[in-house]
JSON list of C-alpha atoms in Angstrom, two decimals:
[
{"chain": "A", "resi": 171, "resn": "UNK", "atom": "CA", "xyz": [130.25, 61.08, -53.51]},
{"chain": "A", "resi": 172, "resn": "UNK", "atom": "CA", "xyz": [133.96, 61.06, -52.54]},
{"chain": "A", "resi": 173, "resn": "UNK", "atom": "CA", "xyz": [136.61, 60.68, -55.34]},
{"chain": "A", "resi": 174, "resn": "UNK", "atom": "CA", "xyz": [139.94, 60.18, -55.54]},
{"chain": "A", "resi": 175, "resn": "UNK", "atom": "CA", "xyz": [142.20, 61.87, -58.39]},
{"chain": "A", "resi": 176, "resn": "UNK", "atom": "CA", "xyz": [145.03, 60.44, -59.86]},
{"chain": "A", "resi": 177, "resn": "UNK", "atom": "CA", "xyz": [147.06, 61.89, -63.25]},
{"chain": "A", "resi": 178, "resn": "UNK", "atom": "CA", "xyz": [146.39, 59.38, -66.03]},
{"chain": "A", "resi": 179, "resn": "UNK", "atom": "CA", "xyz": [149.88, 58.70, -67.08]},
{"chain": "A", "resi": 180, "resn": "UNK", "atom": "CA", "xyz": [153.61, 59.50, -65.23]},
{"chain": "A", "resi": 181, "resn": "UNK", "atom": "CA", "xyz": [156.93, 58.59, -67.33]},
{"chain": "A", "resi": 182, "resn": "UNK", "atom": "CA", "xyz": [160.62, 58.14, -65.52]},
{"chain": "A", "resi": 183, "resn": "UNK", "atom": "CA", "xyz": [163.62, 57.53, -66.76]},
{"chain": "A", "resi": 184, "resn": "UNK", "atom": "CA", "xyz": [165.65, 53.96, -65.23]},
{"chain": "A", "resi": 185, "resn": "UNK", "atom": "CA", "xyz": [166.91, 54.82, -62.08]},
{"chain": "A", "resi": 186, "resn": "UNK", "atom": "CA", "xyz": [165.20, 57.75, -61.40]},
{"chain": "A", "resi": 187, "resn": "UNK", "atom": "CA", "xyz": [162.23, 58.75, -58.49]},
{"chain": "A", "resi": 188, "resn": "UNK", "atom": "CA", "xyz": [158.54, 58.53, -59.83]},
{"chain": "A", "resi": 189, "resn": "UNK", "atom": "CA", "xyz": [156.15, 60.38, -57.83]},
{"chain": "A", "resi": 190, "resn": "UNK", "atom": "CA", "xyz": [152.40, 59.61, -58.34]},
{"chain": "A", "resi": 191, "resn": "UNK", "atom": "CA", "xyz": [149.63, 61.39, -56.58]},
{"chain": "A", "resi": 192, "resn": "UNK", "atom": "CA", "xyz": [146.65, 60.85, -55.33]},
{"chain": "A", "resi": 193, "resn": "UNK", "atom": "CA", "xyz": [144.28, 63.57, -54.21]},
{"chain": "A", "resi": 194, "resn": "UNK", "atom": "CA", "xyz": [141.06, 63.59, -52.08]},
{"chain": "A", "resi": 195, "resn": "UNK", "atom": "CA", "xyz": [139.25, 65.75, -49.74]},
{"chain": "A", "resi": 196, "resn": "UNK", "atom": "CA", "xyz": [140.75, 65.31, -46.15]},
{"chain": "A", "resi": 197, "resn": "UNK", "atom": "CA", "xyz": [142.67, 62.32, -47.27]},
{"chain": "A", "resi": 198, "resn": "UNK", "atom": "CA", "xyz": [145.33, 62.78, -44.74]},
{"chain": "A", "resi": 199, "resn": "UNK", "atom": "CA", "xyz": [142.71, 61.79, -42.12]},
{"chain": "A", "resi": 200, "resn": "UNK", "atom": "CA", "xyz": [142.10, 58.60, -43.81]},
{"chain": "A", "resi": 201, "resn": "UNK", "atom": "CA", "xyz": [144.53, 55.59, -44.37]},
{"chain": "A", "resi": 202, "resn": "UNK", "atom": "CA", "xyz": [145.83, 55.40, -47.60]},
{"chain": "A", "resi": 203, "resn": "UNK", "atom": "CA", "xyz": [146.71, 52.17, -49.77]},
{"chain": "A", "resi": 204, "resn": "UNK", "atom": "CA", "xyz": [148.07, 51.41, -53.13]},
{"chain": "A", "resi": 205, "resn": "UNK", "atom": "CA", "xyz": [148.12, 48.88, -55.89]},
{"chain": "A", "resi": 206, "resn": "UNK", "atom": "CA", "xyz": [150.04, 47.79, -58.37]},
{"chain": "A", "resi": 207, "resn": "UNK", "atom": "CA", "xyz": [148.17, 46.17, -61.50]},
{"chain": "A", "resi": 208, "resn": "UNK", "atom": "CA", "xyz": [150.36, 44.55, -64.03]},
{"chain": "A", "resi": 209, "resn": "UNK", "atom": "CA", "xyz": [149.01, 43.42, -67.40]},
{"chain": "A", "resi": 210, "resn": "UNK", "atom": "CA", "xyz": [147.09, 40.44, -67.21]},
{"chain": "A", "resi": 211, "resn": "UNK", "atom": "CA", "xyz": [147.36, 39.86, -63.48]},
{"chain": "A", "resi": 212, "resn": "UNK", "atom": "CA", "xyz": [145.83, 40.98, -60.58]},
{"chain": "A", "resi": 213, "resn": "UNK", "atom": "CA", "xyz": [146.03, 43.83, -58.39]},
{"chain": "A", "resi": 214, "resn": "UNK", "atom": "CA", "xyz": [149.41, 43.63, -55.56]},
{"chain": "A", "resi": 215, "resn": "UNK", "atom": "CA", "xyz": [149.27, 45.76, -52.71]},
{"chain": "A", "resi": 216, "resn": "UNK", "atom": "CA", "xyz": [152.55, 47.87, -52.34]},
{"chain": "A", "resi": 217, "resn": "UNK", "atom": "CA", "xyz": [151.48, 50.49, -49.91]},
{"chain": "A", "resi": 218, "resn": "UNK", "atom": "CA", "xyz": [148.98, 49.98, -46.54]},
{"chain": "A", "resi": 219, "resn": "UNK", "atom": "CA", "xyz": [147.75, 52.34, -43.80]},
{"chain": "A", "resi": 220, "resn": "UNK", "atom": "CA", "xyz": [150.08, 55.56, -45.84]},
{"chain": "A", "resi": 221, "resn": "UNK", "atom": "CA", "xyz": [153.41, 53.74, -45.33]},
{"chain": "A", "resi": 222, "resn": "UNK", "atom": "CA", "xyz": [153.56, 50.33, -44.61]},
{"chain": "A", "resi": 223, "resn": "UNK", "atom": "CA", "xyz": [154.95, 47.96, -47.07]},
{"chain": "A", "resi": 224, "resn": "UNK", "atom": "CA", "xyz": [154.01, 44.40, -47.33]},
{"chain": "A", "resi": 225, "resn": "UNK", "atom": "CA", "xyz": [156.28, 41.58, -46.69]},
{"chain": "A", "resi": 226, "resn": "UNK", "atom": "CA", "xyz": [157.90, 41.01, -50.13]},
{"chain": "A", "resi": 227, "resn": "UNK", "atom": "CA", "xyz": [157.43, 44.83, -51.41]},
{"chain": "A", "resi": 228, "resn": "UNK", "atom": "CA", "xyz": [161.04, 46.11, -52.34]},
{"chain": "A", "resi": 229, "resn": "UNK", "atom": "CA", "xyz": [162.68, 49.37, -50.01]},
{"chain": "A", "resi": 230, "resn": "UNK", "atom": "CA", "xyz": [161.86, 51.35, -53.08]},
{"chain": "A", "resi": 231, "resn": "UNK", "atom": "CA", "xyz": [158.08, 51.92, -52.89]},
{"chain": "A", "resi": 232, "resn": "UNK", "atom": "CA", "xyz": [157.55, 54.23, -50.61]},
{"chain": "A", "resi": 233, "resn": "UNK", "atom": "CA", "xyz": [154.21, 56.00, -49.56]},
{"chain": "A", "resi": 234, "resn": "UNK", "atom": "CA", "xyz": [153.19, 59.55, -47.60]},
{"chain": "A", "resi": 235, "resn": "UNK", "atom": "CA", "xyz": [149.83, 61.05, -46.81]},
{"chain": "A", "resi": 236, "resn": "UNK", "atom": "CA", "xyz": [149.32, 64.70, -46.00]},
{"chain": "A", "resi": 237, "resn": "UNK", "atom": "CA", "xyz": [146.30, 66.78, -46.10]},
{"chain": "A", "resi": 238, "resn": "UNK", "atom": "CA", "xyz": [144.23, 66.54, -48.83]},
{"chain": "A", "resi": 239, "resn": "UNK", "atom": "CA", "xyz": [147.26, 64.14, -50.68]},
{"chain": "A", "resi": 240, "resn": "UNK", "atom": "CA", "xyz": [148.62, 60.66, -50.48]},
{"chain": "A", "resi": 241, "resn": "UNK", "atom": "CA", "xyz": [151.61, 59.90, -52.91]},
{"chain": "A", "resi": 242, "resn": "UNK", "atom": "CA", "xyz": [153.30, 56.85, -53.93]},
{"chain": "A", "resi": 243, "resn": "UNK", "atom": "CA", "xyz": [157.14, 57.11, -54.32]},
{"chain": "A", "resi": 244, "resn": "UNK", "atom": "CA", "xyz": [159.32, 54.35, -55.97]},
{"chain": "A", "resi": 245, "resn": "UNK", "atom": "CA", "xyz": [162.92, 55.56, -55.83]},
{"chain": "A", "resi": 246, "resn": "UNK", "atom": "CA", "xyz": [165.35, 53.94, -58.12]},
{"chain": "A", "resi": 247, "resn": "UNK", "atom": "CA", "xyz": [162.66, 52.92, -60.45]},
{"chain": "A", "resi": 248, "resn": "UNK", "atom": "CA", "xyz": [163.03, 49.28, -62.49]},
{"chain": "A", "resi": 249, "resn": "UNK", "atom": "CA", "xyz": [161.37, 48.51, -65.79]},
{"chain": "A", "resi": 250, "resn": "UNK", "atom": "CA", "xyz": [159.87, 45.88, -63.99]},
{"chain": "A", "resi": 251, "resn": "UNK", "atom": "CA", "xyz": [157.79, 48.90, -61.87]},
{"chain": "A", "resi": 252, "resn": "UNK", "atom": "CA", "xyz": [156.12, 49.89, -65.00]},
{"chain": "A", "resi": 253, "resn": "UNK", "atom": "CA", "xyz": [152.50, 49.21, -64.29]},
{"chain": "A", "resi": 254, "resn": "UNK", "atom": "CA", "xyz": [149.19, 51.02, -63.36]},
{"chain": "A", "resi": 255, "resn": "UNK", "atom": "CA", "xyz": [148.99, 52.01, -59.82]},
{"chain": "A", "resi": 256, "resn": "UNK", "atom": "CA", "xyz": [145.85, 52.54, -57.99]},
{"chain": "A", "resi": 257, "resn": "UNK", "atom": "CA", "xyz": [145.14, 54.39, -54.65]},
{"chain": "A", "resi": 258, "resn": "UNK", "atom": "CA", "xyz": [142.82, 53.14, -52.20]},
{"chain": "A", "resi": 259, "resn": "UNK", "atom": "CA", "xyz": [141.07, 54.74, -48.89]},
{"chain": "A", "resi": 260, "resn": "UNK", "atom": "CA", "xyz": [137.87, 53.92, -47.10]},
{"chain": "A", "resi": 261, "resn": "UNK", "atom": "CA", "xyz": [135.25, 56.52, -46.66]},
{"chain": "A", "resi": 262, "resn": "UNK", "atom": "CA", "xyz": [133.06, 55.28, -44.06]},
{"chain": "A", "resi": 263, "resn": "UNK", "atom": "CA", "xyz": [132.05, 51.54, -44.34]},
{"chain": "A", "resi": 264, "resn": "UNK", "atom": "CA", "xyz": [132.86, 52.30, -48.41]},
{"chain": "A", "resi": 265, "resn": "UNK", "atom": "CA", "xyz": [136.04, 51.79, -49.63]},
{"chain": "A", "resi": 266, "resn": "UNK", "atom": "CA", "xyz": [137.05, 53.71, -53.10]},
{"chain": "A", "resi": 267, "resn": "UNK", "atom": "CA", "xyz": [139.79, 53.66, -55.66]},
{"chain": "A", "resi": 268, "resn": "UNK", "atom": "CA", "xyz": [141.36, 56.27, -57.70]},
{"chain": "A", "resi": 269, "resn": "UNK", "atom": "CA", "xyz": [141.27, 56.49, -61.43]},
{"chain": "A", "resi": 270, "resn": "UNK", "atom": "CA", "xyz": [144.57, 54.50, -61.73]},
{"chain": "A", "resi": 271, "resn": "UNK", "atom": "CA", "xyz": [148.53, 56.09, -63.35]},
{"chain": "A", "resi": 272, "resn": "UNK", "atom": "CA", "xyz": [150.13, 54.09, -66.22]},
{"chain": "A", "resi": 273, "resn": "UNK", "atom": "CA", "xyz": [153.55, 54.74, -65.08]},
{"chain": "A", "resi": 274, "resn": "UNK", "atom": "CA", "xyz": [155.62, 54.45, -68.00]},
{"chain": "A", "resi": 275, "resn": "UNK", "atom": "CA", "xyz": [159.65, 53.90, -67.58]},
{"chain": "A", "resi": 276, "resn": "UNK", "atom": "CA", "xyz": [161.45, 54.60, -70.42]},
{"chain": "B", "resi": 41, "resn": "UNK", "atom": "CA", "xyz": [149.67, 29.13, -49.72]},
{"chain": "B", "resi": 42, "resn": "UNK", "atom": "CA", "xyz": [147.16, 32.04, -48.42]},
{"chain": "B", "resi": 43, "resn": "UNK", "atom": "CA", "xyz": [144.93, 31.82, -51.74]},
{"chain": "B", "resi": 44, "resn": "UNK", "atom": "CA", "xyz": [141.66, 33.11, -53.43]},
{"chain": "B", "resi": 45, "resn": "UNK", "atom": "CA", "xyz": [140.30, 30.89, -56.27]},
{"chain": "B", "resi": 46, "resn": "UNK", "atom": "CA", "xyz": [137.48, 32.34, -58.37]},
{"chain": "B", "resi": 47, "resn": "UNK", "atom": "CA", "xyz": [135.00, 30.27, -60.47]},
{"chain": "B", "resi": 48, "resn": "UNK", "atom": "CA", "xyz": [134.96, 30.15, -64.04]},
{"chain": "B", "resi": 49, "resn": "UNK", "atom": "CA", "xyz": [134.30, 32.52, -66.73]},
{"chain": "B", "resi": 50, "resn": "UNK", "atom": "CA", "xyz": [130.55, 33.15, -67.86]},
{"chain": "B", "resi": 51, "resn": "UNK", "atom": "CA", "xyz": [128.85, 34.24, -70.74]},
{"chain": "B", "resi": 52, "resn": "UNK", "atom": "CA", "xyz": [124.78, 35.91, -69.35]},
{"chain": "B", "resi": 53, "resn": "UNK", "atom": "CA", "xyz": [122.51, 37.44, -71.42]},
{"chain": "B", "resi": 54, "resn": "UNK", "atom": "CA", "xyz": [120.75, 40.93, -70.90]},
{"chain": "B", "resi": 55, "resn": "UNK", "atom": "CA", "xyz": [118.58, 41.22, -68.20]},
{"chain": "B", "resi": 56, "resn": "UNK", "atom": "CA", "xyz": [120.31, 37.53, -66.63]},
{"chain": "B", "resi": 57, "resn": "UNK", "atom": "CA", "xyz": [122.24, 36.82, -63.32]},
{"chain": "B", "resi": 58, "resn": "UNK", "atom": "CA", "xyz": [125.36, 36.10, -62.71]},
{"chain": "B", "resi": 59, "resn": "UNK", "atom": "CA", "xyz": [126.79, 33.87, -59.47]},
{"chain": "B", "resi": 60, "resn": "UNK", "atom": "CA", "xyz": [130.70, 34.31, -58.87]},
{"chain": "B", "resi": 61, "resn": "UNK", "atom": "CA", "xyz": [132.52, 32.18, -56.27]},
{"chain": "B", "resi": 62, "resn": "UNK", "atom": "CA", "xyz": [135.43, 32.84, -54.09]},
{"chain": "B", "resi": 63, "resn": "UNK", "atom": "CA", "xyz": [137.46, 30.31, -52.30]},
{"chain": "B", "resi": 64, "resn": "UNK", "atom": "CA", "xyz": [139.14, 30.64, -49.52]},
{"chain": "B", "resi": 65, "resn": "UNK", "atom": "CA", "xyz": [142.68, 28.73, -48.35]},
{"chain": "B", "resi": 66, "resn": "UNK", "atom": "CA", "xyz": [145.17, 28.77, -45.70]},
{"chain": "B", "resi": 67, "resn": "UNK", "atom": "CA", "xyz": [143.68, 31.63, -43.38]},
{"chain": "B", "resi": 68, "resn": "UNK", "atom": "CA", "xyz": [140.99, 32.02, -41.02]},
{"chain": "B", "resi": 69, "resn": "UNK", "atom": "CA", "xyz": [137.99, 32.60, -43.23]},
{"chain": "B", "resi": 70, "resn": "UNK", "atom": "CA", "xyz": [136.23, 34.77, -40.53]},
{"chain": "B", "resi": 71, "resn": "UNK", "atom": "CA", "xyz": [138.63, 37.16, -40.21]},
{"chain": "B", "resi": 72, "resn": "UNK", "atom": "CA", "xyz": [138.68, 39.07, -43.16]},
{"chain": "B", "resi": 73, "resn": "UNK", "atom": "CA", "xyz": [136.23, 40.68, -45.94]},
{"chain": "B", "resi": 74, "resn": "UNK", "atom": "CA", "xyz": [135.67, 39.65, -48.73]},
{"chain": "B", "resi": 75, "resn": "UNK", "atom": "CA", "xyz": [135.53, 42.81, -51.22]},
{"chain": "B", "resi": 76, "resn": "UNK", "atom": "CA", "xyz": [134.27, 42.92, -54.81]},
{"chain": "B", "resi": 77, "resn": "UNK", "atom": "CA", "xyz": [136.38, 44.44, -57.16]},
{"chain": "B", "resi": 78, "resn": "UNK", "atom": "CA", "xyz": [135.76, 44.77, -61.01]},
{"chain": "B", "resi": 79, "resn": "UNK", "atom": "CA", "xyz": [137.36, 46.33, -64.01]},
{"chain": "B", "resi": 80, "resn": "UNK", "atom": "CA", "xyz": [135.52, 46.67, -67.19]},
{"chain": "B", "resi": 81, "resn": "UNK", "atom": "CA", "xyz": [137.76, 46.08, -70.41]},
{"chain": "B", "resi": 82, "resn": "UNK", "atom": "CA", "xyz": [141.19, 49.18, -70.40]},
{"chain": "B", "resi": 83, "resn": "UNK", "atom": "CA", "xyz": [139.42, 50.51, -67.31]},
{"chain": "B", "resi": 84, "resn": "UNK", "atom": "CA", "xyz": [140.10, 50.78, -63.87]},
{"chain": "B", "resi": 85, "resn": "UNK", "atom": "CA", "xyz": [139.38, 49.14, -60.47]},
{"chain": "B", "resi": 86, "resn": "UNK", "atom": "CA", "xyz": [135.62, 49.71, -59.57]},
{"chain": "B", "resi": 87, "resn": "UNK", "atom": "CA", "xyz": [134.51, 48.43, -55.55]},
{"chain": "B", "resi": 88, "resn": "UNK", "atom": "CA", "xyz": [131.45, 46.76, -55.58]},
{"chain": "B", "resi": 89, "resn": "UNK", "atom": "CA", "xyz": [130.99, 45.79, -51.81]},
{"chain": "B", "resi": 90, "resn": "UNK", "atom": "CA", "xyz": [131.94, 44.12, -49.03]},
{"chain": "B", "resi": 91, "resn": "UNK", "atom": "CA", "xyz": [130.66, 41.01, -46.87]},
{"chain": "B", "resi": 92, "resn": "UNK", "atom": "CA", "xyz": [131.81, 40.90, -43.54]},
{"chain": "B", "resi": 93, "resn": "UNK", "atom": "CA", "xyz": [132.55, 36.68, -43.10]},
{"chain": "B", "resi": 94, "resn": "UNK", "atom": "CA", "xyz": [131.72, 37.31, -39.62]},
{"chain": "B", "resi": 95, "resn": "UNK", "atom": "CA", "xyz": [128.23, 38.35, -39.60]},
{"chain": "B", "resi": 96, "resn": "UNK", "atom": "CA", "xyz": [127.19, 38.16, -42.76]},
{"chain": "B", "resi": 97, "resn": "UNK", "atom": "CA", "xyz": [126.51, 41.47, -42.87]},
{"chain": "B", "resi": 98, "resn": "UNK", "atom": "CA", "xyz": [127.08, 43.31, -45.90]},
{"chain": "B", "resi": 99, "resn": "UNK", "atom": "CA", "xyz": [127.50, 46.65, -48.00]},
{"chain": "B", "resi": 100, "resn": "UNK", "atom": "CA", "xyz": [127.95, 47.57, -51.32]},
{"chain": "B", "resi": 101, "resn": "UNK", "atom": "CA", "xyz": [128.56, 50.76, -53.36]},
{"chain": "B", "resi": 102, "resn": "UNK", "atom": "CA", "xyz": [125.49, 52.89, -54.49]},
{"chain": "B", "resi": 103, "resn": "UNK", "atom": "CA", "xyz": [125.59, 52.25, -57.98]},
{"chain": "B", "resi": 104, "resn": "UNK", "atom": "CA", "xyz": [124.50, 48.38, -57.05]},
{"chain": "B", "resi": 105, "resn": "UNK", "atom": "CA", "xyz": [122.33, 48.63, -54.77]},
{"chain": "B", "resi": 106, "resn": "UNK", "atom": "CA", "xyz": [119.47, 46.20, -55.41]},
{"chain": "B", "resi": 107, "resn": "UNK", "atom": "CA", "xyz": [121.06, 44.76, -57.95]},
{"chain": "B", "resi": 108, "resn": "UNK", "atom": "CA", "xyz": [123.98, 42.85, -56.23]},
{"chain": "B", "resi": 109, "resn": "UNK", "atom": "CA", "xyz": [124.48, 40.43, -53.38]},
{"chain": "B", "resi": 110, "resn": "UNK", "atom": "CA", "xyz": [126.87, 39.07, -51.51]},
{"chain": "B", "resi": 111, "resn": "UNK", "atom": "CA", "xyz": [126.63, 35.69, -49.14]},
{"chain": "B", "resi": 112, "resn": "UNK", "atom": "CA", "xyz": [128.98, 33.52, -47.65]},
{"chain": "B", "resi": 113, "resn": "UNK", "atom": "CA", "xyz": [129.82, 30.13, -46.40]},
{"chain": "B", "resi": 114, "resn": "UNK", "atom": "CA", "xyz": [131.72, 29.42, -43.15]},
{"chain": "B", "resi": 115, "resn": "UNK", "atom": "CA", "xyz": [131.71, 25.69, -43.69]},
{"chain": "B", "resi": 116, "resn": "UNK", "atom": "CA", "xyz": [133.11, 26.27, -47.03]},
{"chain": "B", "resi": 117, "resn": "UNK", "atom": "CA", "xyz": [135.19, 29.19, -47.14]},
{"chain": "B", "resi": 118, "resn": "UNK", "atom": "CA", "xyz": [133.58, 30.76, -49.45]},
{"chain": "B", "resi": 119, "resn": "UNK", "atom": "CA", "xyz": [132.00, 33.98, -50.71]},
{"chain": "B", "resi": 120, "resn": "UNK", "atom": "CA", "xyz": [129.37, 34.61, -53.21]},
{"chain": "B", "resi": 121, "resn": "UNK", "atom": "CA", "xyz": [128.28, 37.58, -55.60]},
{"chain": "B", "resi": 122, "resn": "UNK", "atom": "CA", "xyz": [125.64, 38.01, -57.43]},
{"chain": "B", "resi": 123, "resn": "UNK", "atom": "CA", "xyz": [124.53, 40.49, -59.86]},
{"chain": "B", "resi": 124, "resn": "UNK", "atom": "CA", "xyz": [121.68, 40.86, -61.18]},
{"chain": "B", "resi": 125, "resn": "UNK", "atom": "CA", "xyz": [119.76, 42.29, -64.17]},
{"chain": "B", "resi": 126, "resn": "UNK", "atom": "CA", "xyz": [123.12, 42.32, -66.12]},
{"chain": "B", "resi": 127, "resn": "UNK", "atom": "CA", "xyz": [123.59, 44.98, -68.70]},
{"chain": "B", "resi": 128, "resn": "UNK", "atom": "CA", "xyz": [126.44, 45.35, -71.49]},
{"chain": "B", "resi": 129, "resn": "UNK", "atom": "CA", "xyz": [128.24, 47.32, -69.49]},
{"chain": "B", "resi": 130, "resn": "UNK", "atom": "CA", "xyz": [128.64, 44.96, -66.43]},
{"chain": "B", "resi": 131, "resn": "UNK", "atom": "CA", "xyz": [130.96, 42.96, -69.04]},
{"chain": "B", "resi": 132, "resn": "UNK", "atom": "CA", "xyz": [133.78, 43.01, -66.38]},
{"chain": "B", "resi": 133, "resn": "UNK", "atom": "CA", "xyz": [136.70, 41.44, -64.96]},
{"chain": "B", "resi": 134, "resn": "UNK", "atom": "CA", "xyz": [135.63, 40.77, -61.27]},
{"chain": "B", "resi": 135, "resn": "UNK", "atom": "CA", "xyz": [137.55, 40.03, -58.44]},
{"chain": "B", "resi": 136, "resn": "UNK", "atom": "CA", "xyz": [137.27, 39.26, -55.08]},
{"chain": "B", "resi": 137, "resn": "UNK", "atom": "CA", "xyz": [140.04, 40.43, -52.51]},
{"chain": "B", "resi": 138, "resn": "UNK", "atom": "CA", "xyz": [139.95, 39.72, -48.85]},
{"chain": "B", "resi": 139, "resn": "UNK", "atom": "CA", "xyz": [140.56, 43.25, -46.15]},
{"chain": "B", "resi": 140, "resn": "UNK", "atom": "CA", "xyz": [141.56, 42.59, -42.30]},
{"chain": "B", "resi": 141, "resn": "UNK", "atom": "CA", "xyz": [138.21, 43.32, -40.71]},
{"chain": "B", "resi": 142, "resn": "UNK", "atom": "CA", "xyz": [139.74, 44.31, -37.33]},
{"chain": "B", "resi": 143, "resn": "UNK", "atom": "CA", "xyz": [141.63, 47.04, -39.02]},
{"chain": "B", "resi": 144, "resn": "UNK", "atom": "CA", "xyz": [140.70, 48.71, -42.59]},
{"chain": "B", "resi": 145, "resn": "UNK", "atom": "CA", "xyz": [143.80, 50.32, -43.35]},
{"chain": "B", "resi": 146, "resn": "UNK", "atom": "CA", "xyz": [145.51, 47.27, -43.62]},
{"chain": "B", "resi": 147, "resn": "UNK", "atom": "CA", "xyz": [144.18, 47.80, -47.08]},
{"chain": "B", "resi": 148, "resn": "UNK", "atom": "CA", "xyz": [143.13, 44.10, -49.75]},
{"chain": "B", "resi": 149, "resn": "UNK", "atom": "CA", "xyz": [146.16, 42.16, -49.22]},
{"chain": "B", "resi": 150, "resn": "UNK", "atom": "CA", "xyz": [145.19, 39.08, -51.08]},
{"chain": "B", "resi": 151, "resn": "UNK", "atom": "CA", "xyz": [143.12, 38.95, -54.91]},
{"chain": "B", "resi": 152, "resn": "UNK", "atom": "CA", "xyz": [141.74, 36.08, -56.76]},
{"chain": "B", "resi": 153, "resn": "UNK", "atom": "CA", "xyz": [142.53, 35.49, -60.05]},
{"chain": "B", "resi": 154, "resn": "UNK", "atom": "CA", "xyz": [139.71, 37.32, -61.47]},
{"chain": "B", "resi": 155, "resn": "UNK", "atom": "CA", "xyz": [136.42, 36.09, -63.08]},
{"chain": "B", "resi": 156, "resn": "UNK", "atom": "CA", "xyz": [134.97, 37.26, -66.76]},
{"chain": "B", "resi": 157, "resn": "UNK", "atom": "CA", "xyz": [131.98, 38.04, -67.82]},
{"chain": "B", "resi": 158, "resn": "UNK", "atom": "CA", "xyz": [130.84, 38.69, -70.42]},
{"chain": "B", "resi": 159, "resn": "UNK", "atom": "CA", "xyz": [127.48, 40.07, -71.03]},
{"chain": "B", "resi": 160, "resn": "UNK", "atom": "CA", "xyz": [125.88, 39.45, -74.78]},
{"chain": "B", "resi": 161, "resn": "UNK", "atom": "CA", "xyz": [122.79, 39.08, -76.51]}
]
């Protein structure tokens, strides 16, 4: 079955870029999407179809998909960012999710 | 507001089923899936299925199959999953989230609050 990797756990310092990953076989042929999960509170898509942000997403989050990787970019990171962020891509008429990153901003 | 209200938290035994609800508001109904989404207690995001509100038709992940289904009501606005033969470890929280069935990539823009349950002898 098809999987999508993410690294458990990413730290940045205030202000800085966090980069978190998200590998899969081929995913640059499929659309990517990402979530951010608070604690306590549901899921919020930040990233659709590699790129796109929702209305209400700040300039910040950012997203790219190339080859077999999709990655989630939040530049000038907040400590209100730090969360667990989940990729997302269909696979057929399936859709699956990564593992999930506890970004950590400290 | 564009909204998805769950029902209420349930308590099953082993070997019970389980009927969640999902509520619809302020969008066309028919439009969208309606995905199933749970998370077991400090995991992560698990995708149940789908239900197209269209059709009806329906699809769900491998590890279900037989065990869950999904319905809907057009009159109502509302979506229905139902799992059966709970274990243990289908103590969960469980969303729904709705997906743009015209195009997929436009990813689950819109979550209910989540429904527990818990699953205990």
């Amino acid at each position: 079955s098809y999987e999508l990797t993410q690294p458990p756990s990413v730290s940045v310092s205030p202000g800085q870029t966090a980069s978190i990953s998200c590998f899969g076989d081929k995913l640059g042929d499929k659309a990517a999407c990402w979530y951010q999960q608070k604690p306590g509170q549901s899921p919020l898509l930040v990233i659709y179809y590699d790129t796109q942000r929702p209305s209400g997403i700040p300039e910040r989050f950012s997203g790219s998909n190339s080859g077999n990787t999709a990655t989630l970019t939040i530049s000038g990171t907040q400590a209100m960012d730090e969360a667990d962020y989940y990729c997302q891509a269909w696979v057929g008429s399936t859709v699956v999710f990564g593992g999930g990153t506890k970004l950590t901003v400290l | 507001q564009v909204q998805l209200v769950q029902s209420g938290a349930e308590v099953k035994k082993p070997g019970a089923s389980v009927k969640v609800s999902c509520k619809a508001s302020e969008y066309t109904f028919t439009d969208y899936y309606i995905h199933w989404v749970r998370q077991a207690p400090g995991q992560g995001l698990e995708w149940m299925g789908w239900i197209n509100t269209n059709s009806g038709v329906t699809n769900s992940a491998l590890k279900f199959y037989g065990r869950v289904t999904m319905t809907r009501d057009t009159s109502d606005s509302t979506a229905y999953m139902e799992l059966g033969s709970l274990r243990s470890d289908d103590t969960a929280l469980y969303y729904c989230a709705r997906g743009l069935i015209a195009i997929s990539a436009y990813g689950l823009d819109v979550w209910g609050q989540g429904t527990t349950v818990t699953v205990s002898s």
